[in-house]
Amino acid sequence: MPDILSDWWNLLAPGVQDALWFALLFAPALLTGVAVTRGYRPYGLAGAMLWRFRWASLLFALLIATSIGIGVGLIAQERALRQGTARAAEKFDLVVSAPGSEVTMLMAAVYLQPSDVPLLSGEIYDQIAGHPDVALAAPIAFGDSHAGAPVVGTTQAFIAHLAGDLLEGRAFADPREAVAGFSAPVAPGGRFTADHGIGDAVEQGAHAGHEYTVVGRMRRTGSPWDRAILVPVEAVWAVHGLADGHAPENAGRLGPPFDPAYFPGTPAILVHAEALWANYALQSEFTRADTMAFFPGAVLARLHGLLGDVRRIMSVLAIVTQMLVAAGVLTGLVILTRLFSRQLALLRALGAERRFVFAVVWCVAAALVAVGALLGVALGLAAAGIISRIVSARTEILIEASLAWPEFHLVAAFVSATILMALMPAAIVLARPVVPDLRG
Amino acid sequence: MIHRLAVASIATAAALTFAASAAAEDHDHHVGTLQGLRVVHAWTRATDGGTAYVFCDIENSGARDAQLVGGDSAVGSDTALVGFRLNSAGEGVYEILPSVPVKAGGKMALMPEGAAIRLDGLGAPLKQGDEFEIELEFDTGHMEIHVSVEAPNARAHSHAGHDH
């Protein structure tokens, strides 16, 4: 692309670039349509032919719809997954944990997938919380559960950071109080006892005697934290028979500052700094022999990169499938035109211009492609919506599939390519001799 | 015979010394220093596009904190210190950073999906195996470093892990 054109293109807003791409990709279909039908009104006759062979036409349209639907669904689903997982991790600027796998810690601390990880000491927590660039350092103590929902020990400040003001009730003010996530299995006013462990490793009754009362409910975050129940981290330590993070003279206190000598440990610490640059400085400072500091967003971006690679490969397969289906449909159309070759020959015998007959046959093919493409978009969106709901239900990550420009670009490219290919059956019909066809 | 052996030994030793010094020179090529600051393994990815991101490891063995504030290079029309952020749409975006501190006795890594030096308006494609110079700007002064152009999908300098 020449520099002047490239500079002009780069100055355009992304939405305008997408709209222009769509127009460019759709233009061949539109121009072909205008050129083929110019001066004629072949639509009524084309419609009648489609109706006459309606079941075969419907089958062709459904074949096209299925192939388009796969491509559209694939793109919409991958984007929905990417956006959903990114939204769920948005509030986790920087996570500090014991050295290990960043992906494991991402899954454990951000997506609350059960994992057995080493604990960080009170000294480390103190260094992080006391750092001048740190605005919030919240312990995230996971490992317990109730009715399959994670019970996580943390601080009031973390709840405010994660979900803002509570939807109802108030924050916990006592080690026996809890705040429920938006879709947690307990509601404000409800009582429960946490089980030790989560999933298949759960030990029921291990924390008997420590009953929590739910006093508030968080707003929806679109993340697995919606199903979690948040309790004071002091309560998590206490039910495990450990010190509660505070010196005896501060007994009953909730939240920071914690006393390093009485801090039993936490699997992860969420770190929030007001400025992005400070996060980089903190990551460097706390990436050392005894700690691992990582950006969940960066780890997620790498995972998205892999997801994108898979999507690209599958998109190529989907495009190849679409082209094969289109070629099959058009071949079928050539065969179909033999069925009404007598009617077309009659038209020509009555004096219909060759271009008019050409336009009628092309219109039949173009209508099948257009209807199939529209149905395919609807089919792809519906399939992505259903898959999104299943994934959301299983992971508690809010996945919402919607249509965006890439899908429209795909459909425009497909429609243009197949509508150009549809010129072939129209030309083949014209090549047929009139007299033998009239004799049938 | 002994004379021949001695000559052969000296020649072999000289060749080995030359090779070692060439290798050391090659390694030193990847190191920049300035008042206790040391920058190693500067690299970028091969690209045909107009933008490239330069990554490197910075070590501060000095007694005072330093601030990386940006850079300058002849290969691009604009240079900026940037930081990666994943937005809620799941898209990675780079935001301009005013500076990044490198603590006394500490390290700072500019890396993919992290902080980086962004070169905009590249005058020519960057090909794998190429090298170019970039000037890093610290609050304490400027440092010239060599940047290696790695594969388009590289995630680290090809000498990463070598002890310079």
XYZ file of C-alpha atoms in Angstrom:
604
model
C 0.000 0.000 0.000
C 1.470 3.400 -0.941
C 2.503 5.535 2.044
C -0.074 8.264 1.401
C -2.900 5.676 1.301
C -1.531 3.891 4.349
C -1.339 7.179 6.296
C -4.893 8.079 5.293
C -6.133 4.609 6.305
C -4.406 4.819 9.697
C -6.094 8.151 10.396
C -9.573 6.591 10.066
C -11.487 5.457 13.140
C -11.550 1.635 13.563
C -15.331 1.587 12.964
C -14.916 3.478 9.688
C -12.113 1.107 8.610
C -14.368 -1.887 9.320
C -17.294 -0.338 7.420
C -15.044 0.397 4.438
C -13.669 -3.161 4.491
C -17.221 -4.490 4.475
C -18.178 -2.219 1.557
C -15.054 -3.292 -0.326
C -15.723 -6.999 0.236
C -19.415 -6.709 -0.624
C -18.872 -4.486 -3.662
C -18.178 -7.358 -6.145
C -21.543 -8.960 -5.270
C -23.385 -5.669 -5.609
C -21.670 -4.664 -8.842
C -22.238 -8.117 -10.357
C -25.934 -7.891 -9.423
C -26.283 -4.443 -10.983
C -24.422 -5.499 -14.143
C -26.362 -8.765 -14.618
C -29.881 -7.403 -13.965
C -29.458 -3.946 -15.551
C -32.438 -3.207 -17.809
C -34.440 -6.304 -16.745
C -36.843 -7.353 -14.015
C -36.023 -11.074 -13.650
C -37.056 -11.281 -9.977
C -40.642 -12.545 -10.444
C -39.599 -15.362 -12.733
C -36.606 -16.270 -10.504
C -38.946 -16.324 -7.476
C -41.376 -18.601 -9.295
C -38.557 -20.994 -10.204
C -37.368 -21.078 -6.602
C -40.920 -21.796 -5.428
C -41.388 -24.521 -8.044
C -38.335 -26.321 -6.655
C -38.773 -25.058 -3.124
C -37.558 -28.142 -1.251
C -34.371 -28.423 -3.277
C -33.875 -24.657 -2.920
C -34.417 -24.868 0.839
C -31.891 -27.692 1.101
C -29.295 -25.659 -0.819
C -29.945 -22.589 1.332
C -29.610 -24.664 4.518
C -26.313 -26.135 3.315
C -24.952 -22.634 2.750
C -26.390 -21.504 6.108
C -24.649 -24.342 7.938
C -21.265 -23.590 6.435
C -21.633 -19.848 7.109
C -22.946 -20.581 10.605
C -19.801 -22.558 11.497
C -17.551 -19.657 10.490
C -19.667 -16.958 12.144
C -20.160 -19.001 15.308
C -16.444 -19.736 15.569
C -15.419 -16.089 15.330
C -18.198 -14.830 17.640
C -17.470 -17.543 20.212
C -13.735 -16.937 20.318
C -14.289 -13.194 20.788
C -16.920 -13.785 23.486
C -14.534 -16.082 25.387
C -11.718 -13.556 25.069
C -13.882 -10.662 26.261
C -15.513 -12.660 29.075
C -12.235 -13.905 30.517
C -10.673 -10.423 30.178
C -13.614 -8.770 31.972
C -13.385 -11.341 34.758
C -9.680 -10.545 35.279
C -9.984 -6.776 34.869
C -9.810 -5.962 38.588
C -6.736 -8.114 39.170
C -3.968 -5.690 38.278
C -1.057 -7.580 39.832
C -1.012 -10.822 41.796
C 1.842 -11.868 44.069
C 2.184 -15.514 45.048
C 4.856 -18.074 45.847
C 7.033 -18.937 42.809
C 5.425 -21.457 40.483
C 3.211 -21.502 37.435
C 1.612 -18.194 36.500
C -1.216 -20.014 34.727
C -1.962 -22.144 37.801
C -2.042 -19.065 40.008
C -4.164 -17.173 37.467
C -6.692 -19.997 37.498
C -6.622 -20.219 41.298
C -6.635 -16.550 42.337
C -8.654 -14.982 39.525
C -10.923 -17.795 38.337
C -11.127 -19.601 41.699
C -10.251 -23.016 40.288
C -9.123 -25.201 43.189
C -5.359 -25.538 43.474
C -2.939 -26.477 46.222
C -0.321 -23.719 46.332
C 2.314 -22.598 48.869
C 1.603 -19.673 51.191
C 3.245 -16.254 51.396
C 4.491 -15.203 54.817
C 3.439 -12.245 56.929
C 6.793 -10.556 56.287
C 6.167 -10.643 52.545
C 2.630 -9.362 52.970
C 3.975 -6.574 55.185
C 6.588 -5.562 52.579
C 3.922 -5.385 49.883
C 1.246 -3.643 51.941
C 3.779 -1.141 53.251
C 5.189 -0.277 49.821
C 4.641 3.416 49.017
C 3.325 2.625 45.506
C 0.715 0.111 46.709
C -2.844 1.414 47.077
C -4.370 -1.960 47.989
C -2.820 -5.266 49.072
C -5.506 -7.843 49.772
C -4.891 -11.423 50.886
C -6.863 -13.976 48.874
C -7.182 -17.100 51.013
C -9.022 -19.778 49.053
C -9.429 -23.463 49.772
C -12.753 -23.775 51.640
C -16.215 -24.127 50.134
C -19.921 -24.293 50.796
C -22.381 -26.158 48.573
C -19.728 -26.238 45.844
C -19.149 -22.485 46.001
C -15.676 -21.245 47.015
C -15.409 -19.592 50.426
C -12.594 -17.031 50.186
C -10.980 -15.136 53.017
C -10.098 -11.530 52.238
C -10.680 -7.944 53.348
C -13.521 -5.430 53.021
C -11.330 -3.268 50.782
C -10.978 -6.154 48.299
C -14.778 -6.514 48.066
C -15.106 -2.778 47.351
C -12.312 -3.007 44.754
C -13.841 -6.068 43.064
C -17.526 -5.128 42.907
C -17.945 -1.565 44.207
C -20.867 -0.852 46.529
C -22.801 -3.876 47.715
C -26.077 -4.713 45.985
C -27.733 -5.309 49.343
C -26.804 -5.471 53.021
C -23.406 -4.438 54.379
C -19.820 -5.610 54.482
C -18.704 -8.115 57.117
C -17.774 -6.573 60.453
C -17.281 -9.746 62.479
C -15.319 -13.014 61.888
C -18.654 -14.853 61.752
C -20.117 -12.679 58.997
C -19.893 -13.177 55.253
C -20.715 -11.390 51.992
C -22.233 -13.466 49.212
C -21.353 -13.163 45.555
C -24.174 -12.191 43.180
C -25.174 -15.802 42.461
C -23.778 -17.547 45.549
C -25.854 -20.406 46.977
C -26.617 -18.380 50.144
C -28.554 -15.113 50.403
C -28.310 -12.306 52.971
C -29.761 -13.527 56.248
C -28.708 -17.120 55.484
C -26.315 -19.126 57.654
C -23.768 -21.720 56.645
C -20.711 -23.612 57.781
C -17.776 -23.829 55.367
C -16.344 -27.202 54.369
C -12.601 -27.763 54.177
C -11.458 -28.080 50.568
C -13.423 -27.759 47.376
C -14.690 -30.080 44.677
C -13.902 -33.786 45.048
C -11.430 -33.104 47.897
C -14.024 -31.534 50.186
C -14.036 -32.553 53.880
C -17.471 -31.872 55.273
C -17.719 -31.030 58.958
C -14.052 -30.119 59.289
C -14.987 -26.580 60.326
C -18.083 -27.491 62.356
C -18.832 -24.979 65.056
C -17.904 -21.901 63.026
C -21.136 -20.721 61.471
C -21.199 -17.680 59.205
C -24.159 -15.349 58.727
C -24.449 -13.692 55.327
C -24.880 -9.937 55.830
C -24.532 -8.602 52.281
C -24.524 -9.434 48.582
C -22.088 -8.168 45.930
C -23.039 -6.717 42.577
C -22.543 -8.922 39.549
C -18.941 -9.011 38.318
C -19.340 -11.508 35.458
C -16.594 -13.610 37.024
C -16.389 -16.795 39.141
C -16.391 -14.463 42.151
C -20.156 -14.119 41.583
C -20.588 -17.618 42.987
C -18.070 -17.162 45.806
C -18.769 -16.356 49.433
C -16.324 -13.861 50.903
C -15.446 -13.967 54.568
C -12.869 -12.131 56.709
C -9.438 -13.680 56.139
C -9.103 -13.756 59.935
C -12.025 -16.219 60.042
C -10.357 -18.540 57.501
C -7.195 -18.626 59.622
C -9.219 -19.109 62.829
C -11.239 -22.086 61.532
C -7.958 -23.760 60.563
C -6.696 -23.350 64.128
C -4.183 -20.637 63.215
C -3.453 -17.164 64.551
C -5.826 -14.534 63.208
C -3.251 -12.125 61.802
C -3.340 -9.710 64.737
C -1.430 -9.496 67.995
C -3.411 -10.459 71.121
C -3.862 -6.784 72.081
C -5.685 -6.274 68.741
C -7.862 -9.369 69.070
C -11.121 -9.080 67.148
C -9.732 -6.585 64.657
C -10.659 -7.173 61.006
C -8.466 -6.236 58.066
C -5.078 -4.549 57.767
C -2.678 -3.766 59.217
C -1.755 -7.358 59.998
C 0.989 -8.284 62.400
C 3.629 -10.357 60.515
C 4.300 -12.408 63.663
C 0.655 -13.544 63.749
C 0.077 -13.786 60.003
C -0.343 -17.491 59.138
C 0.067 -17.014 55.378
C -1.951 -16.456 52.243
C -1.789 -18.220 48.876
C -2.046 -14.963 46.929
C -2.097 -11.212 47.365
C -3.949 -8.904 45.010
C -1.896 -5.745 44.515
C -3.401 -2.583 43.124
C -1.431 0.569 42.332
C -3.035 3.764 41.101
C -0.617 4.166 38.168
C 0.283 1.611 35.498
C 4.007 2.427 35.765
C 3.916 1.610 39.474
C 2.595 -1.875 38.678
C 5.681 -2.541 36.530
C 7.954 -1.335 39.307
C 6.136 -3.549 41.815
C 6.275 -6.545 39.492
C 10.036 -6.136 39.158
C 10.500 -5.660 42.867
C 8.468 -8.694 43.883
C 9.769 -11.054 41.217
C 12.462 -12.690 43.299
C 13.486 -16.024 44.807
C 10.644 -16.190 47.343
C 7.854 -14.439 45.425
C 6.334 -14.381 41.967
C 4.564 -11.241 40.777
C 2.553 -11.416 37.572
C -0.055 -9.515 35.628
C -3.136 -11.708 35.112
C -3.908 -9.601 32.024
C -0.517 -10.433 30.495
C -0.884 -14.179 31.182
C -4.385 -14.053 29.765
C -3.173 -12.210 26.661
C -0.692 -15.046 26.032
C -3.473 -17.621 26.462
C -5.688 -15.559 24.154
C -2.836 -15.645 21.637
C -2.981 -19.451 21.644
C -6.778 -19.328 21.415
C -6.456 -16.913 18.486
C -4.026 -19.280 16.732
C -6.499 -22.148 17.094
C -9.321 -19.894 15.884
C -7.286 -18.833 12.841
C -6.609 -22.462 11.895
C -10.273 -23.372 12.375
C -11.353 -20.276 10.436
C -9.279 -21.433 7.457
C -10.988 -24.833 7.699
C -14.372 -23.095 7.938
C -13.631 -20.981 4.848
C -12.512 -24.059 2.911
C -15.743 -25.776 4.001
C -17.771 -22.775 2.882
C -16.151 -22.756 -0.518
C -16.681 -26.500 -0.931
C -20.327 -26.158 0.063
C -20.763 -23.211 -2.299
C -19.158 -25.174 -5.128
C -21.413 -28.146 -4.327
C -24.504 -25.971 -4.255
C -23.667 -24.316 -7.565
C -22.955 -27.704 -9.139
C -26.347 -28.789 -7.833
C -27.813 -25.680 -9.369
C -26.376 -26.609 -12.765
C -28.144 -29.959 -12.415
C -31.309 -28.185 -11.238
C -31.324 -25.963 -14.300
C -31.593 -29.107 -16.422
C -34.935 -29.719 -14.716
C -36.302 -26.420 -15.954
C -34.292 -26.342 -19.155
C -37.538 -26.765 -21.137
C -39.075 -23.648 -19.550
C -35.885 -21.673 -20.205
C -35.754 -22.919 -23.807
C -39.402 -21.873 -24.214
C -38.532 -18.422 -22.919
C -35.772 -18.115 -25.460
C -38.027 -19.482 -28.245
C -40.603 -16.806 -27.334
C -37.972 -14.186 -27.948
C -36.562 -13.586 -24.487
C -33.099 -12.101 -24.743
C -30.182 -14.319 -23.798
C -29.128 -11.802 -21.151
C -32.598 -11.939 -19.573
C -32.432 -15.752 -19.275
C -28.885 -15.393 -17.918
C -30.168 -12.875 -15.343
C -33.012 -15.191 -14.256
C -30.669 -18.133 -13.603
C -28.110 -15.913 -11.871
C -30.891 -14.421 -9.679
C -31.936 -17.921 -8.576
C -28.356 -18.713 -7.511
C -27.834 -15.292 -5.896
C -31.088 -15.629 -3.925
C -29.998 -19.028 -2.574
C -26.621 -17.594 -1.554
C -28.179 -14.482 0.049
C -30.863 -16.402 1.967
C -28.300 -19.019 3.024
C -25.889 -16.322 4.214
C -28.557 -14.532 6.273
C -29.745 -17.813 7.784
C -26.111 -18.719 8.468
C -25.496 -15.514 10.434
C -28.580 -16.249 12.564
C -27.540 -19.888 12.965
C -23.967 -18.967 13.967
C -25.152 -16.396 16.492
C -27.660 -18.841 17.971
C -25.024 -21.597 18.243
C -22.521 -19.197 19.842
C -25.232 -18.012 22.252
C -26.042 -21.571 23.337
C -22.359 -22.495 23.773
C -21.797 -19.242 25.701
C -24.607 -20.069 28.115
C -23.212 -23.558 28.715
C -19.665 -22.225 29.283
C -20.991 -19.441 31.554
C -22.950 -21.948 33.618
C -19.905 -24.184 34.022
C -17.285 -21.512 34.697
C -19.337 -18.603 36.127
C -17.507 -16.378 33.640
C -20.051 -14.203 31.876
C -19.655 -15.086 28.187
C -21.883 -13.087 25.847
C -21.655 -13.799 22.127
C -22.619 -10.987 19.776
C -22.052 -10.106 16.136
C -19.250 -7.776 15.152
C -17.505 -6.628 11.988
C -15.264 -9.714 11.479
C -18.356 -11.901 10.995
C -19.839 -9.422 8.515
C -16.515 -9.300 6.661
C -16.515 -13.104 6.420
C -20.091 -13.170 5.119
C -19.464 -10.333 2.637
C -16.380 -12.133 1.260
C -18.306 -15.405 0.976
C -21.318 -13.789 -0.712
C -19.121 -11.932 -3.209
C -17.083 -15.030 -4.070
C -20.115 -17.290 -4.518
C -22.154 -14.715 -6.416
C -19.284 -14.421 -8.879
C -19.167 -18.227 -9.051
C -22.934 -18.177 -9.764
C -22.195 -16.628 -13.152
C -21.057 -20.084 -14.273
C -24.374 -21.995 -14.041
C -26.068 -19.033 -15.747
C -23.532 -19.199 -18.576
C -23.878 -23.006 -18.842
C -27.672 -22.668 -19.270
C -27.165 -20.242 -22.127
C -24.809 -22.682 -23.824
C -27.570 -25.299 -24.049
C -29.214 -25.723 -27.490
C -32.812 -24.421 -27.566
C -34.469 -26.877 -29.970
C -33.505 -30.177 -28.251
C -34.512 -28.671 -24.896
C -37.891 -27.669 -26.339
C -38.444 -31.202 -27.512
C -37.667 -32.221 -23.918
C 58.712 -32.917 14.593
C 58.640 -31.248 18.018
C 58.981 -27.882 16.314
C 55.978 -28.693 14.057
C 53.924 -29.793 17.056
C 54.779 -26.587 18.911
C 53.788 -24.446 15.911
C 50.519 -26.393 15.527
C 49.772 -25.956 19.261
C 50.442 -22.237 19.154
C 48.273 -21.874 16.034
C 45.436 -23.848 17.652
C 45.701 -21.809 20.848
C 45.675 -18.577 18.861
C 42.622 -19.723 16.888
C 40.790 -20.677 20.083
C 41.724 -17.360 21.734
C 40.515 -15.479 18.663
C 37.250 -17.456 18.626
C 36.746 -16.882 22.358
C 37.433 -13.171 22.068
C 35.115 -12.961 19.063
C 32.402 -14.694 21.082
C 33.048 -12.380 24.036
C 32.897 -9.410 21.716
C 29.650 -10.760 20.307
C 28.277 -11.089 23.848
C 29.556 -7.641 24.859
C 27.722 -6.367 21.837
C 24.487 -7.058 23.737
C 25.498 -5.115 26.833
C 25.175 -1.391 27.538
C 26.343 0.346 30.712
C 25.850 3.736 32.346
C 26.647 4.771 35.928
C 25.824 1.435 37.540
C 23.080 0.673 35.041
C 23.551 -2.296 32.751
C 21.235 -3.211 29.903
C 21.426 -6.652 28.306
C 19.525 -8.708 25.729
C 17.820 -5.873 23.901
C 15.646 -7.387 21.181
C 12.632 -6.848 19.007
C 10.558 -8.913 16.615
C 10.967 -8.942 12.856
C 8.147 -6.973 11.254
C 6.962 -5.506 7.952
C 4.657 -3.126 9.820
C 5.265 0.389 10.998
C 5.616 -0.380 14.718
C 8.055 -2.468 16.752
C 8.478 -3.025 20.476
C 11.943 -3.236 22.002
C 12.481 -5.376 25.099
C 15.542 -5.706 27.332
C 16.759 -6.485 30.845
C 17.960 -3.558 32.956
C 20.081 -4.047 36.065
C 20.915 -1.258 38.493
C 23.983 -2.045 40.579
C 24.371 1.621 41.514
C 23.608 3.194 44.892
C 20.652 5.291 43.725
C 17.352 4.570 42.016
C 17.187 5.344 38.294
C 14.253 6.175 36.084
C 13.879 4.906 32.524
C 12.035 7.703 30.771
C 12.135 6.733 27.082
C 14.415 6.250 24.145
C 15.371 7.368 20.679
C 16.306 5.535 17.513
C 17.012 6.347 13.899
C 14.984 3.350 12.677
C 11.664 4.891 13.768
C 10.190 8.365 13.588
C 8.774 8.218 17.118
C 9.915 6.414 20.271
C 7.967 6.032 23.516
C 8.053 4.103 26.769
C 4.801 2.112 26.936
C 3.045 -0.391 29.177
C 0.748 -3.253 28.142
C -2.798 -3.515 29.448
C -5.549 -5.989 28.556
C -8.766 -4.003 28.231
C -12.262 -5.299 28.995
C -12.783 -6.119 25.296
C -9.956 -8.638 25.591
C -7.672 -6.534 23.412
C -4.105 -5.772 24.401
C -3.347 -2.058 24.312
C -0.145 -0.182 25.051
C -0.350 3.024 27.077
C 2.387 5.624 27.282
C 4.214 5.563 30.616
C 5.869 8.679 32.035
C 8.773 6.628 33.412
C 9.594 3.326 35.068
C 11.829 3.181 38.153
C 14.770 0.788 38.375
C 15.544 0.486 42.078
C 19.140 0.603 43.346
C 20.341 -3.009 43.401
C 17.246 -4.062 41.508
C 16.262 -5.178 38.018
C 13.590 -4.258 35.528
C 12.612 -6.382 32.558
C 10.996 -4.851 29.495
C 9.162 -7.816 27.982
C 6.236 -8.835 25.782
C 2.876 -8.050 27.456
C 4.767 -5.760 29.813
C 6.645 -2.485 29.609
C 8.487 -1.821 26.329
C 10.053 0.841 24.157
C 7.733 1.401 21.195
C 9.207 2.445 17.854
C 6.618 3.978 15.536
C 7.027 4.983 11.905
C 9.655 2.371 10.994
C 11.440 3.432 7.837
C 12.086 -0.129 6.625
C 11.034 -3.685 7.529
C 12.999 -5.276 10.381
C 14.393 -8.644 9.298
C 15.384 -11.495 11.591
C 19.127 -11.346 12.225
C 19.352 -7.573 11.716
C 20.729 -5.340 14.434
C 20.234 -1.644 15.045
C 21.064 0.884 17.713
C 18.700 2.520 20.117
C 19.411 5.145 22.749
C 17.754 4.524 26.100
C 17.042 7.646 28.109
C 17.424 7.489 31.880
C 17.131 10.357 34.327
C 20.872 9.930 34.816
C 21.819 10.052 31.145
C 21.625 8.254 27.810
C 22.818 4.775 26.892
C 23.411 3.340 23.409
C 22.439 -0.318 23.063
C 22.332 -2.821 20.213
C 18.952 -4.350 19.482
C 18.786 -7.814 17.892
C 15.902 -8.529 15.567
C 14.482 -11.928 16.452
C 11.780 -14.067 14.783
C 8.336 -12.476 14.296
C 6.877 -14.722 17.008
C 9.877 -14.647 19.389
C 9.218 -14.326 23.108
C 12.790 -13.712 24.265
C 16.265 -12.695 23.069
C 18.082 -15.622 21.450
C 20.855 -15.191 24.074
C 18.386 -15.032 26.971
C 19.778 -17.099 29.821
C 23.405 -16.404 28.870
C 25.401 -14.826 31.656
C 26.993 -11.642 30.313
